[in-house]
Amino acid sequence: MKHLTTGLLMISILCACARDIDICEHIDAGAPVFPDYSGVTVPVNIAPLIFRYDGDAAQSALILSAGNTVFRMKGPEFGIPIKKWHALTSEGDITATVCIKEDGVWKAFKPFTIYVSADKIDPYVAYRLIPPGYETWYKLGIYQRSLESFTEKPVITNDKTDNNCMNCHSFCNRDPGKMMFHMRAKNGGTYTWNEGQIEKLNTKTPQTISALVYPRWHPSGKYIGFSVNDIAQFFHTTNPNRIEVYDSMSDVVMYDVDNHEVFTSPLLTDTTRFETFPAFSPDGKTLYFCSSPAQKVPGGYKDIRYSICSIAFDPETGAFGDRIDTVYSAARSGHGATFPRVSPDGRFILFTETDYGCFAIWHHDADLRLLNLEDGSISSLDEANSAEAESYHCWSSNGRWIIYVSRRLDGLYSRLYISHIDENGKASKAFLLPQKDSHYYEEELRSYNVPEFIIGTVSFNMDDMAKIAKNDPGINVTFSNKE
Amino acid sequence: MKFFVIAVLAILPCVTACKGNKSVETDWQKVIASYKDDGKAVNYHELAKLNLALAETGRLAEDVFKYTQAGSAGLIPEWNRTNEVGTVLGDVYWSMGHVAYAQRMYFEALVVGENERDPYLLTRLVQTNLVLGAYRVAEKYISILENDGFDCSRYKPLLYDDSAVDSDPELGPKRRCVPIKDHISLEEGLEEDLKVIIRQNPSYRNAVDYLGVLYLLECNMDGFRGFLDEFYGTEALPKLPKAFAEAACMLSQLESGYWKKVGVDKRMWNDYRDFKTRIETRLSLDKYKGTFWYYILRANNQ
């Protein structure tokens, strides 16, 4: 009854607005709005696309229509209520008409369409929020955001852990109950949240280059693939890319979750090559990773180009295959590949292509590409890319959505974009993760980092995690010689 | 004796974002006047600010040894990942024309500081991004500053206008310092980076002064000699300022008459000979406090 009353009240308000917007003229131009959501494809369960009229007119309004549902509101900020938005998305594609009042009459810009896909998106995304800095940090944290609303909650923030650095969060099959991340500097270690237990791991072994770095959970949950890297950085004097982050050595190893061991293969630890960024096929029987001929750095930084390679892996025995296959050849493409991410159906690898180097987020040219593993073709995903860096991508559970970061808004601060991928691997025009306030991104001085879809919320207690971080000496991970 | 005086005395305009009447400009003369020289120079951070103020007022290569110095760390303090030192380092690199590294340090200082909207650092980042042509980033910071009530009318018209930045009296000279050919910052040392800046923009006085003074504070006479060999008599260094002339006198120990070749005044040469005699005869050197000779003697005795 209460809902019915609210609904009737809303309709009367909407009708009142409707009476106010009597369109007399049409403007032969698209509406100046921010963010630009014209022509984007959104999942049916996405949070409202809040945007604003960004022109000079003193009065503005928005008419949204889908099927038999029409919603009108005054601008310039079009704060569409969630329920009303979902009433619209349930009807199908939405037509948005922005109007302005000039010289006493309402004029309508060319309408645009927001395409609504019935393919649902996972309900949550986890990401790190951190200023796009180089060496220093102060406040940072890993957060989880509902994609169906605007609710954002911290997973862990560094004010609980002596303002240390934390990074490289990763989930097993988007399961919020199987998560890992690293803390760096103070309280340093790798932390796993698995089967309701928190473990602190000390992961540097005498046999490995470094502590564990870039992770990817094996789909079985029994292993986590990691790279171990000797990472350095330098600053350009002139290049707009500002900074290069590079490895002087790197290998790929496997971490055995139950036995607290790392192991690897000589084929993944070739001293003449840099191996990094592990990823797994959905059946867990293939390990993909990036590999480049080793270069003398920093001088040879422009000659570092990673191919995407694969090696067989037996999850039952932990044995690796005896040969490396190349699925994307840097030598052939003239570019390099980083961050391979295999689609849930195993047909595609989504990766970042850049002219050189491994840390593509600082490269303006970095774009997403889609490698079709069935025929070896590469799609340029133009609808998902921009003139600025795109990277840190991941797949939704149903393989129909990708979320990734892009620096397209201002060239520096990474924001989350979502694009639909159809069954043929074709991307739709990406949309900026909506926020409750359309000014949010202009004011926000932190970057979004490593978005990972999750199917629920991470439930460990931050204080418990902090206690372990500060007081627990951690489990010393050992190196196993099994091959 | 009439010492050489650097002609460039113009005080460079500083950060100009203002909130109402509250200016965030730095009064370099006040920094110099308020500096307390305790004869120990243990606070590198404060000493670097003094030297920066000297550079910004065109007095670095003239007056650097008037104050107790403590090696290159008093010119370019060690980066200790604090907001305070990051800000000073940003200002130092900005002053010497190393725009990319200035931007790096301003950003580090902003990130590590408690105020993520620090107007001084955001304004500096507006400047560095304008110089480097990263207009959209500059525009973002301008928007934030304006939302916080700061007047950015000084910089807003420069957005997306390369020729306006080129001809801007404050930012144009900095842009001309940005190397045309990219290289890795500090890979071969700051000295080499400064040489690149000077070769490209020889009229940019602060790079010349910082480089020469850096050699002297490090007592690197070979480096200083190379610096004079390359730049003395060019647009970059037509005449030697006081500290450089004093160092040139010392170089005459290795090459007779060198002081004449680089235009050192005879009165200064005589002073140098007197200084040496006083060392040999153990007479007071007090009258030479404030010279490079006194500095290097003290440095060698420590």
PDB file of C-alpha atoms in Angstrom, chain A residues 130-139 233-240 242 297-299 301-302 362 387-388 407-413 415 439-446, chain B residues 79 81-82 98-101 103-105 107-114 116-117 122 129 132 134 136-137 140-141 143-144 147-148 178-187 193:
ATOM      1  CA  ILE A 130      44.646   5.795  -5.046  1.00  0.00           C
ATOM      2  CA  PRO A 131      46.101   9.005  -6.435  1.00  0.00           C
ATOM      3  CA  PRO A 132      47.982   8.245  -9.649  1.00  0.00           C
ATOM      4  CA  GLY A 133      51.287   8.778  -7.892  1.00  0.00           C
ATOM      5  CA  TYR A 134      54.746   7.419  -8.315  1.00  0.00           C
ATOM      6  CA  GLU A 135      56.451   6.591  -5.021  1.00  0.00           C
ATOM      7  CA  THR A 136      54.326   8.085  -2.314  1.00  0.00           C
ATOM      8  CA  TRP A 137      50.833   7.668  -0.980  1.00  0.00           C
ATOM      9  CA  TYR A 138      48.905   8.711   2.053  1.00  0.00           C
ATOM     10  CA  LYS A 139      45.332   7.501   2.007  1.00  0.00           C
ATOM     11  CA  GLN A 233      60.723   3.252 -12.674  1.00  0.00           C
ATOM     12  CA  PHE A 234      62.044   6.412 -14.232  1.00  0.00           C
ATOM     13  CA  PHE A 235      60.656   9.735 -15.379  1.00  0.00           C
ATOM     14  CA  HIS A 236      60.731  11.071 -18.877  1.00  0.00           C
ATOM     15  CA  THR A 237      61.842  14.628 -19.467  1.00  0.00           C
ATOM     16  CA  THR A 238      59.575  15.199 -22.411  1.00  0.00           C
ATOM     17  CA  ASN A 239      57.533  12.153 -23.339  1.00  0.00           C
ATOM     18  CA  PRO A 240      53.860  12.732 -22.416  1.00  0.00           C
ATOM     19  CA  ARG A 242      55.577  10.847 -17.940  1.00  0.00           C
ATOM     20  CA  VAL A 297      67.180  -1.558 -18.691  1.00  0.00           C
ATOM     21  CA  PRO A 298      66.544   1.233 -18.382  1.00  0.00           C
ATOM     22  CA  GLY A 299      68.256   1.996 -21.696  1.00  0.00           C
ATOM     23  CA  TYR A 301      63.024   0.016 -22.246  1.00  0.00           C
ATOM     24  CA  LYS A 302      61.577   0.741 -25.678  1.00  0.00           C
ATOM     25  CA  TRP A 362      51.092   5.198 -18.193  1.00  0.00           C
ATOM     26  CA  ALA A 387      42.968   8.203 -27.462  1.00  0.00           C
ATOM     27  CA  GLU A 388      44.044   7.757 -23.835  1.00  0.00           C
ATOM     28  CA  ARG A 407      42.189   7.871 -18.687  1.00  0.00           C
ATOM     29  CA  ARG A 408      40.084   9.442 -21.422  1.00  0.00           C
ATOM     30  CA  LEU A 409      38.425  12.082 -19.269  1.00  0.00           C
ATOM     31  CA  ASP A 410      41.536  14.106 -18.558  1.00  0.00           C
ATOM     32  CA  GLY A 411      44.524  12.045 -19.647  1.00  0.00           C
ATOM     33  CA  LEU A 412      45.669  11.185 -16.128  1.00  0.00           C
ATOM     34  CA  TYR A 413      43.019   9.993 -13.704  1.00  0.00           C
ATOM     35  CA  ARG A 415      38.016   5.973 -14.403  1.00  0.00           C
ATOM     36  CA  HIS A 439      30.497  16.273 -10.915  1.00  0.00           C
ATOM     37  CA  TYR A 440      32.063  13.415  -8.993  1.00  0.00           C
ATOM     38  CA  TYR A 441      34.827  12.609 -11.462  1.00  0.00           C
ATOM     39  CA  GLU A 442      35.889  16.199 -11.947  1.00  0.00           C
ATOM     40  CA  GLU A 443      36.362  16.582  -8.207  1.00  0.00           C
ATOM     41  CA  GLU A 444      37.880  13.185  -7.458  1.00  0.00           C
ATOM     42  CA  LEU A 445      41.679  13.163  -7.185  1.00  0.00           C
ATOM     43  CA  ARG A 446      42.083   9.431  -6.842  1.00  0.00           C
TER      44      ARG A 446
ATOM     45  CA  TRP B  79      63.916  13.157  -1.044  1.00  0.00           C
ATOM     46  CA  ARG B  81      58.958  11.177   0.985  1.00  0.00           C
ATOM     47  CA  THR B  82      57.510  14.027   2.997  1.00  0.00           C
ATOM     48  CA  HIS B  98      63.643  20.734 -14.920  1.00  0.00           C
ATOM     49  CA  VAL B  99      59.918  20.785 -15.499  1.00  0.00           C
ATOM     50  CA  ALA B 100      59.246  17.047 -15.615  1.00  0.00           C
ATOM     51  CA  TYR B 101      60.995  16.420 -12.334  1.00  0.00           C
ATOM     52  CA  GLN B 103      56.034  18.018 -11.735  1.00  0.00           C
ATOM     53  CA  ARG B 104      57.009  14.672 -10.302  1.00  0.00           C
ATOM     54  CA  MET B 105      57.976  16.202  -6.950  1.00  0.00           C
ATOM     55  CA  PHE B 107      52.764  15.439  -7.373  1.00  0.00           C
ATOM     56  CA  GLU B 108      54.592  13.336  -4.793  1.00  0.00           C
ATOM     57  CA  ALA B 109      54.182  16.158  -2.286  1.00  0.00           C
ATOM     58  CA  LEU B 110      50.476  16.434  -3.030  1.00  0.00           C
ATOM     59  CA  VAL B 111      49.911  12.703  -2.758  1.00  0.00           C
ATOM     60  CA  VAL B 112      51.794  12.274   0.493  1.00  0.00           C
ATOM     61  CA  GLY B 113      50.303  15.368   2.110  1.00  0.00           C
ATOM     62  CA  GLU B 114      47.216  15.479   4.267  1.00  0.00           C
ATOM     63  CA  GLU B 116      44.821  16.441  -1.308  1.00  0.00           C
ATOM     64  CA  ARG B 117      43.537  19.811  -2.564  1.00  0.00           C
ATOM     65  CA  LEU B 122      47.624  22.229  -7.335  1.00  0.00           C
ATOM     66  CA  ASN B 129      50.975  20.705 -16.934  1.00  0.00           C
ATOM     67  CA  LEU B 132      54.174  20.292 -20.741  1.00  0.00           C
ATOM     68  CA  ALA B 134      48.901  18.441 -20.670  1.00  0.00           C
ATOM     69  CA  ARG B 136      43.254  18.575 -19.790  1.00  0.00           C
ATOM     70  CA  VAL B 137      45.034  17.760 -16.556  1.00  0.00           C
ATOM     71  CA  LYS B 140      41.041  19.620 -14.037  1.00  0.00           C
ATOM     72  CA  TYR B 141      43.211  21.260 -11.405  1.00  0.00           C
ATOM     73  CA  SER B 143      38.417  23.502 -11.987  1.00  0.00           C
ATOM     74  CA  ILE B 144      39.190  22.179  -8.511  1.00  0.00           C
ATOM     75  CA  ASN B 147      35.561  25.275  -6.918  1.00  0.00           C
ATOM     76  CA  ASP B 148      37.590  25.891  -3.783  1.00  0.00           C
ATOM     77  CA  VAL B 178      61.808  21.163 -21.774  1.00  0.00           C
ATOM     78  CA  PRO B 179      64.185  19.042 -23.858  1.00  0.00           C
ATOM     79  CA  ILE B 180      63.027  18.627 -27.433  1.00  0.00           C
ATOM     80  CA  LYS B 181      64.447  15.139 -27.419  1.00  0.00           C
ATOM     81  CA  ASP B 182      63.163  13.002 -24.588  1.00  0.00           C
ATOM     82  CA  HIS B 183      65.553  11.297 -22.234  1.00  0.00           C
ATOM     83  CA  ILE B 184      65.415   9.578 -18.876  1.00  0.00           C
ATOM     84  CA  SER B 185      65.448  12.148 -16.118  1.00  0.00           C
ATOM     85  CA  LEU B 186      68.602  12.111 -14.010  1.00  0.00           C
ATOM     86  CA  GLU B 187      69.867   8.927 -15.673  1.00  0.00           C
ATOM     87  CA  ASP B 193      70.215  17.177 -17.398  1.00  0.00           C
TER      88      ASP B 193
END
